[in-house]
mmCIF file of C-alpha atoms and ligand atoms in Angstrom:
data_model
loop_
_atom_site.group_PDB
_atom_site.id
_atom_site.type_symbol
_atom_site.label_atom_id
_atom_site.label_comp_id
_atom_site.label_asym_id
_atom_site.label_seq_id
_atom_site.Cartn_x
_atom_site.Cartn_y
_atom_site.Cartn_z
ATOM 1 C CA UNK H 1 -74.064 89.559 -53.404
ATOM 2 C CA UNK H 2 -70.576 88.786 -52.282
ATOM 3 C CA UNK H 3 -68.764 91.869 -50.988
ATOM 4 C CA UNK H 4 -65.158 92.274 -51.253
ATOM 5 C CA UNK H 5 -63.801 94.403 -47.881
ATOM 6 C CA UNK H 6 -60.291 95.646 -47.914
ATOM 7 C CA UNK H 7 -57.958 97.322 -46.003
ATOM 8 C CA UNK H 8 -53.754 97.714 -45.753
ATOM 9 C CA UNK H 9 -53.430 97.927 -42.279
ATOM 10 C CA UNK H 10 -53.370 94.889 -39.969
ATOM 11 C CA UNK H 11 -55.839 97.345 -37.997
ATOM 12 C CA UNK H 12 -57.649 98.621 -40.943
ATOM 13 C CA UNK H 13 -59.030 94.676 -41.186
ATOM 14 C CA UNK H 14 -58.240 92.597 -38.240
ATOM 15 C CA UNK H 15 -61.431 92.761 -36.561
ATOM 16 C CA UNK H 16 -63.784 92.379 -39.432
ATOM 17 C CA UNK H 17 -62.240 89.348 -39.894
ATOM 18 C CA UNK H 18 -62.204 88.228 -36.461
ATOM 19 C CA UNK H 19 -66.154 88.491 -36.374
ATOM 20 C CA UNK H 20 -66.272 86.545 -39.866
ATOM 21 C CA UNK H 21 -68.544 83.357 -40.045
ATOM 22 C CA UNK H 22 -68.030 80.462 -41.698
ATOM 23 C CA UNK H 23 -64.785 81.563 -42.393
ATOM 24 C CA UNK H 24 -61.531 80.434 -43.890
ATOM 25 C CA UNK H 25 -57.836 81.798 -45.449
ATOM 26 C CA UNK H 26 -58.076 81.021 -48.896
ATOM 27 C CA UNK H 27 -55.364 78.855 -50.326
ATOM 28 C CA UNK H 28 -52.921 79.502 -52.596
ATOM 29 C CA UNK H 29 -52.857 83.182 -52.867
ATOM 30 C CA UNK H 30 -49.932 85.427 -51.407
ATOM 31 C CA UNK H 31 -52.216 87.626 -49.438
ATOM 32 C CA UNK H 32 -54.148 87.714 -46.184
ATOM 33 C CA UNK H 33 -57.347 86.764 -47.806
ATOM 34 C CA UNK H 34 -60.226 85.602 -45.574
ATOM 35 C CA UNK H 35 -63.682 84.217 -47.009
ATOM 36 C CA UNK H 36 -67.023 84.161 -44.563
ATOM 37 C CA UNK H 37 -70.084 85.869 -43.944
ATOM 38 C CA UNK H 38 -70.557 88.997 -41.853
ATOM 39 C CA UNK H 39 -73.658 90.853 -40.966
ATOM 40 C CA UNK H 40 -75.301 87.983 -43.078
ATOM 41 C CA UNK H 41 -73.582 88.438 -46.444
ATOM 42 C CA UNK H 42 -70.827 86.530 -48.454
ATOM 43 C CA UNK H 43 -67.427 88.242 -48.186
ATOM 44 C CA UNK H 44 -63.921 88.441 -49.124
ATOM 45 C CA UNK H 45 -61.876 90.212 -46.916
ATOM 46 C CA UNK H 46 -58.052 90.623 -47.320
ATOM 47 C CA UNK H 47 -55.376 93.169 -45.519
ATOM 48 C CA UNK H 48 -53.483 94.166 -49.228
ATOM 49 C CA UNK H 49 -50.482 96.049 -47.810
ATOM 50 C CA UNK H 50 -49.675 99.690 -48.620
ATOM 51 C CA UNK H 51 -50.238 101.587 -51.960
ATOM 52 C CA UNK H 52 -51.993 101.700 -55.112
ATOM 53 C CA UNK H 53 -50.230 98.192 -56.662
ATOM 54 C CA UNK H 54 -51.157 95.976 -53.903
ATOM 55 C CA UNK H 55 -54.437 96.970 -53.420
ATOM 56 C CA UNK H 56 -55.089 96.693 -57.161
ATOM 57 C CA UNK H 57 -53.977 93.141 -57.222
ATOM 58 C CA UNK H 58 -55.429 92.417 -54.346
ATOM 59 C CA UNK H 59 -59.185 93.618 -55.660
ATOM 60 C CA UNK H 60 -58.510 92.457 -58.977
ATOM 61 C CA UNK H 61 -58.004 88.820 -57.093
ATOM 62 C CA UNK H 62 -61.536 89.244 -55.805
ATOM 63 C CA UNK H 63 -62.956 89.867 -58.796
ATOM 64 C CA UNK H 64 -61.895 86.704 -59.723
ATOM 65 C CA UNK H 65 -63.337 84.969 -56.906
ATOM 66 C CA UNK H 66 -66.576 86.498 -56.786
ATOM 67 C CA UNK H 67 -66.893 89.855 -55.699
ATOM 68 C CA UNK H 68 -69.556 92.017 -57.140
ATOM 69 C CA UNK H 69 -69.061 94.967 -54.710
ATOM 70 C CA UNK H 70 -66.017 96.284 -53.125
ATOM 71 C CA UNK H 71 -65.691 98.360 -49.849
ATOM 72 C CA UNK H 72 -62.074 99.985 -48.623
ATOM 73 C CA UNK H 73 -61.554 100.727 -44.998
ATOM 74 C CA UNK H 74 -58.729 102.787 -43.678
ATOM 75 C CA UNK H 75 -56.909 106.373 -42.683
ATOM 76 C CA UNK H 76 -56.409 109.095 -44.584
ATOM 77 C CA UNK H 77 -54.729 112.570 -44.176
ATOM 78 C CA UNK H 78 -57.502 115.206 -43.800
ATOM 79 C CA UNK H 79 -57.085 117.777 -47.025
ATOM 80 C CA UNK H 80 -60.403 119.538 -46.030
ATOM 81 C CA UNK H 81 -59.299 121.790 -43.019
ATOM 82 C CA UNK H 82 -62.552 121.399 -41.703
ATOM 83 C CA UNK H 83 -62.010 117.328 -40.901
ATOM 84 C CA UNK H 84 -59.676 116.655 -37.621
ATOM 85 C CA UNK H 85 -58.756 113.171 -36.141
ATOM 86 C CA UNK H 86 -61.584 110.598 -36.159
ATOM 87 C CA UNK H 87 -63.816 112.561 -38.523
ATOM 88 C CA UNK H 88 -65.057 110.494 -41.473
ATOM 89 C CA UNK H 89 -64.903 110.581 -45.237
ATOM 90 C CA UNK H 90 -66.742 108.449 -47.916
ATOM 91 C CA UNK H 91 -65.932 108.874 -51.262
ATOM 92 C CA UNK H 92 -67.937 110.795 -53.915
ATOM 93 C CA UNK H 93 -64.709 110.112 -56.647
ATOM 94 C CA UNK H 94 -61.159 109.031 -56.184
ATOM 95 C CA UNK H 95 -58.821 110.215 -58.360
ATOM 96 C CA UNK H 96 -54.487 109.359 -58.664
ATOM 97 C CA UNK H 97 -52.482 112.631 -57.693
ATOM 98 C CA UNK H 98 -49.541 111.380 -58.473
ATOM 99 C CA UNK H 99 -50.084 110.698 -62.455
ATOM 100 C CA UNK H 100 -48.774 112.824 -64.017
ATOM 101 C CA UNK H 101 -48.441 113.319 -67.721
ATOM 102 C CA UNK H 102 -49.535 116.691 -68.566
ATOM 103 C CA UNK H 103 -46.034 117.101 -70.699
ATOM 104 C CA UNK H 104 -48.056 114.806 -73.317
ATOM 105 C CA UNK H 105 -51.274 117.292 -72.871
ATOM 106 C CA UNK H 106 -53.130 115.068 -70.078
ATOM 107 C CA UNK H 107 -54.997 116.722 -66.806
ATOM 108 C CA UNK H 108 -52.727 116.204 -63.857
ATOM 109 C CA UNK H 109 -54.545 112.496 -62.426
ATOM 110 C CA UNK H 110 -55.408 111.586 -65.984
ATOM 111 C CA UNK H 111 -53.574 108.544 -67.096
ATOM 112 C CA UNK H 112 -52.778 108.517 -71.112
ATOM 113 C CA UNK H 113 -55.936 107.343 -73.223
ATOM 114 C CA UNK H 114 -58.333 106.828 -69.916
ATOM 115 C CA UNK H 115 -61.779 108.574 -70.639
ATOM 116 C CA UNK H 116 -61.992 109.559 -66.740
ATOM 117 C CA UNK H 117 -59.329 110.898 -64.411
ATOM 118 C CA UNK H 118 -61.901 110.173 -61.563
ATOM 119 C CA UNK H 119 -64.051 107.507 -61.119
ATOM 120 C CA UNK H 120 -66.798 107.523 -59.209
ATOM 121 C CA UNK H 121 -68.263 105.714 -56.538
ATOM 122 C CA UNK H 122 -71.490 103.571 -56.689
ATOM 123 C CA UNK H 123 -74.273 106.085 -55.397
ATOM 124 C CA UNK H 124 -75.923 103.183 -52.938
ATOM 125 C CA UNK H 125 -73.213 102.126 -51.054
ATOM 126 C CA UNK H 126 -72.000 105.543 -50.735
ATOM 127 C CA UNK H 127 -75.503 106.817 -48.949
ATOM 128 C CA UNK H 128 -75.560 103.630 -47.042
ATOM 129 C CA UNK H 129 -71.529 104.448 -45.999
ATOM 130 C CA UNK H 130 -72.719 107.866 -44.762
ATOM 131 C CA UNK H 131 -76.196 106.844 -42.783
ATOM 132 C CA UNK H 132 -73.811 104.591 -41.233
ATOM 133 C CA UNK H 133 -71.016 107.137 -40.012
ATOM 134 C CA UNK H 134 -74.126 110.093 -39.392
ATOM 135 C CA UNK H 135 -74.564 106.933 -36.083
ATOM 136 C CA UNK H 136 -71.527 108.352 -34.260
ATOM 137 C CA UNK H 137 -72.052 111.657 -31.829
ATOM 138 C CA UNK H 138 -69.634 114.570 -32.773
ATOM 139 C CA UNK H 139 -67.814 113.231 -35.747
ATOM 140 C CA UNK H 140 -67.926 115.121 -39.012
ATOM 141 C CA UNK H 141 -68.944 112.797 -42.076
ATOM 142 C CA UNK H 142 -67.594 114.731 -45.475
ATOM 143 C CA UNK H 143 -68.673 112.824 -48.807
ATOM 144 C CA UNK H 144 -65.926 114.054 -51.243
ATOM 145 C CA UNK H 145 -63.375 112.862 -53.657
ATOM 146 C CA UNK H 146 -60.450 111.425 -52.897
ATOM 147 C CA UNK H 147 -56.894 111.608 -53.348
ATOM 148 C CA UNK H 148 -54.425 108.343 -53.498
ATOM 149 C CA UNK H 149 -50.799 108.272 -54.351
ATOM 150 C CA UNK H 150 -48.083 106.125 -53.464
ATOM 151 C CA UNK H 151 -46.830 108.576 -50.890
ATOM 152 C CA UNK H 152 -47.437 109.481 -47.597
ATOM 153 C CA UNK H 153 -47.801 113.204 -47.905
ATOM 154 C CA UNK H 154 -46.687 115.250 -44.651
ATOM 155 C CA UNK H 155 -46.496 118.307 -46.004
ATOM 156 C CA UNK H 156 -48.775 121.882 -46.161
ATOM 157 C CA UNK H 157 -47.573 122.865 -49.275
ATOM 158 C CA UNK H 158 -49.329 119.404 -51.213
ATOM 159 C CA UNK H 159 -52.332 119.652 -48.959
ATOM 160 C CA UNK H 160 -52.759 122.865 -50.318
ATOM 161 C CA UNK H 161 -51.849 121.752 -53.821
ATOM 162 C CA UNK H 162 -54.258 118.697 -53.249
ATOM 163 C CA UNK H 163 -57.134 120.659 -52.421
ATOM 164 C CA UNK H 164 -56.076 123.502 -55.533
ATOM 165 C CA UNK H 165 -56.009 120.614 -58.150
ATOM 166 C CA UNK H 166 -58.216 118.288 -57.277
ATOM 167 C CA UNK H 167 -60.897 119.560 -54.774
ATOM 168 C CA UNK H 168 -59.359 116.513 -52.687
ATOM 169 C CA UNK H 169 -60.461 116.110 -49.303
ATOM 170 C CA UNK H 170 -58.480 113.945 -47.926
ATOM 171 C CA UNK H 171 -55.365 111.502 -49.141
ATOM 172 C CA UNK H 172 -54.185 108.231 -48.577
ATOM 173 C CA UNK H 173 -52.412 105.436 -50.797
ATOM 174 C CA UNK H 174 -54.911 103.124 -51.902
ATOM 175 C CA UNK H 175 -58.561 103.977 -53.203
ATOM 176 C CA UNK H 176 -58.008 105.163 -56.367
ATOM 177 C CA UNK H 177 -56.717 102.540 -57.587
ATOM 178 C CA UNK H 178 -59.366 99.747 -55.983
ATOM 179 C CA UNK H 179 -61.668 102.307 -58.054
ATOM 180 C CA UNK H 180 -59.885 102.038 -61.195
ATOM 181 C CA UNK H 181 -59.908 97.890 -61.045
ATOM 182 C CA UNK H 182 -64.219 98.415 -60.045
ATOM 183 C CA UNK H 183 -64.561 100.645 -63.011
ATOM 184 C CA UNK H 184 -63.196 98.157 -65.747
ATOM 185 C CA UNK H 185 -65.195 95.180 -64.183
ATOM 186 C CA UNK H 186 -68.440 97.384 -63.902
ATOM 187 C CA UNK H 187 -68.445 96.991 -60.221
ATOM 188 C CA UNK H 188 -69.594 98.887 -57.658
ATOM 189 C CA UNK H 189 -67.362 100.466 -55.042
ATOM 190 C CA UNK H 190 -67.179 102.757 -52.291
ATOM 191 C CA UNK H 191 -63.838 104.003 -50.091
ATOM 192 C CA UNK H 192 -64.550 105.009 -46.630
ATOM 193 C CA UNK H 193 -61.850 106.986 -44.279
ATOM 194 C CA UNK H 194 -61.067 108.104 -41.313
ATOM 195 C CA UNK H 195 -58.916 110.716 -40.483
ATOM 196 C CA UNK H 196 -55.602 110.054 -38.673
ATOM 197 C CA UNK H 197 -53.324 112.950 -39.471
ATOM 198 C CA UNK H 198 -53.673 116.362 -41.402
ATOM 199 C CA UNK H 199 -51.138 115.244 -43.600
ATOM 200 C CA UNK H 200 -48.888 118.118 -42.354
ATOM 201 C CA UNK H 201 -45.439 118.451 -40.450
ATOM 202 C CA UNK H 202 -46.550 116.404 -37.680
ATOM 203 C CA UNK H 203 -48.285 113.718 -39.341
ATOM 204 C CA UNK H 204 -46.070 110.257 -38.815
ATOM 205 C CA UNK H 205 -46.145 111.376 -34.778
ATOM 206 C CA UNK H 206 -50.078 111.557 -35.590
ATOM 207 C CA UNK H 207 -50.758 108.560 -38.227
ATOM 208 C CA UNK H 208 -49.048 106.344 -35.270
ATOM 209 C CA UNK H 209 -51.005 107.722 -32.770
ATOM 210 C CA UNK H 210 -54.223 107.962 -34.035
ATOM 211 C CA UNK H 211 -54.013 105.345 -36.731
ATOM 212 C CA UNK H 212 -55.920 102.445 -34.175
ATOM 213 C CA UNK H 213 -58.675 104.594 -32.853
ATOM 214 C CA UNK H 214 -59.538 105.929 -37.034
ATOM 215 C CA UNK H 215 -59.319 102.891 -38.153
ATOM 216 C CA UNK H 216 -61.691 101.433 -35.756
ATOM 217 C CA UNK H 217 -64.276 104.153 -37.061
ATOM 218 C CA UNK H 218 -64.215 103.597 -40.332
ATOM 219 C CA UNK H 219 -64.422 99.980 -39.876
ATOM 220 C CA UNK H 220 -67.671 100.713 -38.195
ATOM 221 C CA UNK H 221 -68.951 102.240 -40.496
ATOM 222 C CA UNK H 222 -68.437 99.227 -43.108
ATOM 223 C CA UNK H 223 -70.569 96.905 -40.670
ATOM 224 C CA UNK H 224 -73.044 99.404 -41.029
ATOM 225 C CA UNK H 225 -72.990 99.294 -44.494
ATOM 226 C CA UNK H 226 -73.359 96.011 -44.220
ATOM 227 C CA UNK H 227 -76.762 95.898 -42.269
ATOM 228 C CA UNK H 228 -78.299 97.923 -44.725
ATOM 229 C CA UNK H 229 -77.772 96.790 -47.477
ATOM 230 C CA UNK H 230 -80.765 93.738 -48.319
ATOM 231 C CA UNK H 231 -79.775 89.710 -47.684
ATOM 232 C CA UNK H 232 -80.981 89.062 -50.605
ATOM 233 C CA UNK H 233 -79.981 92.587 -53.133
ATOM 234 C CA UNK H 234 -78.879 91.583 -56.178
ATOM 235 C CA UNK H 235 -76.964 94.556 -57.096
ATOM 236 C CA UNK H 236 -75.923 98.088 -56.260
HETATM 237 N N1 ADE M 301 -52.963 107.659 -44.750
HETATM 238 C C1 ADE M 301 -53.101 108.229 -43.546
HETATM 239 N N2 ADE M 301 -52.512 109.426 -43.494
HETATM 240 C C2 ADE M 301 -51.961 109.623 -44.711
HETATM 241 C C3 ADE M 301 -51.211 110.663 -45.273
HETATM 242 N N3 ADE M 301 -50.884 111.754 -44.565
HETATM 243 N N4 ADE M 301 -50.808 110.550 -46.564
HETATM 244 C C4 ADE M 301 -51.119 109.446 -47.272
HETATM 245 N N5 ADE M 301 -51.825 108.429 -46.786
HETATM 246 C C5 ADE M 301 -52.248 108.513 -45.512
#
């Protein structure tokens, strides 16, 4: 099963491709996008860039070459007061806080004439996500839904509204969206997190601090996804 592992961040990605085998940039598209094996499996692996549009194209671009799974890597602002810096989160749901269209009679997160508002991940990869992050000593592993939006929310007053509307527990720029591709191809995903900032007054001194020592977590945790899941599975 070919997995497709993304990230925005130079550091969200870097590494996992740096340990790819076999691999090569593939041609002719206009994003970092790396093909190899790690941990014994096909792969994809691409940095997309910030935000819900590029790493919808980007996914959608794996689909076409293969994918059948797709894992994101990356940061997040902590919603759940209980997660601090470095803790992990793997996603239960993801869901698009800043659709709005509830003039028309939608949910807040509901876009017009979807069925869902939330979509959810795939149940194995999710339980082999958090067996993988349970490995590290004193870092809290939350399976929850979470939040994406194109913005980079440093402020109490959305946590709290976050957390009040969604049952978010954390937010970042990018899952949702990867979900929303996954869920009209039938595909399996799963979004795993870790926690740079608590998306409050101080969080761009924080995401910049932090940012290298998250990300390194949560990519981590996608190797160990990796290692369990079987050479030869056929599916999710
Ligand atoms: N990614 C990391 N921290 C974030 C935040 N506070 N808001 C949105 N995305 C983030």
């Amino acid at each position: 099963m070919t997995i497709g592992i993304l990230g925005a961040l130079p550091e969200e990605v870097e590494q996992l491709r740096e340990a790819l085998e076999d691999g090569g940039r593939v041609a002719d598209v206009p994003f970092e996008l790396y093909q190899g094996r790690l941990e014994g499996h096909p792969v994809l692996i691409a940095q997309c860039g910030v935000g819900k549009v590029n790493a919808a194209m980007v996914t959608q671009m794996m689909v076409h070459l293969g994918a059948e799974a797709i894992v994101f890597t990356g940061v997040a602002g902590a919603i759940d007061p209980e997660l601090s810096v470095g803790d992990l989160v793997i996603s239960t749901e993801a869901v698009q806080h800043d659709v709005d269209a509830t003039t028309l009679g939608f949910e807040v997160g509901q876009i017009p004439y979807e069925s869902v508002r939330c979509w959810r991940a795939d149940d194995t990869l999710r339980r082999l996500a958090s067996a993988s992050a349970a490995g590290f000593d004193g870092v809290a592993v939350v399976e929850g839904r979470i939040a994406s939006g194109d913005q980079f929310v440093a402020d109490p007053q959305k946590v709290a509204w976050l957390r009040d509307a969604f049952g978010a527990v954390c937010a970042e720029m990018e899952g949702a969206s990867v979900a929303q591709v996954c869920a009209k191809w039938e595909l399996p995903f799963v979004i795993v997190r870790s926690i740079s900032d608590t998306a409050d007054h101080g969080a761009d001194v924080d995401f910049l601090e932090f940012t290298p020592l998250a990300a390194a977590r949560a990519r981590q945790v996608v190797l160990g996804i990796l290692r369990g899941l079987e050479p030869s599975s056929s599916g999710c």
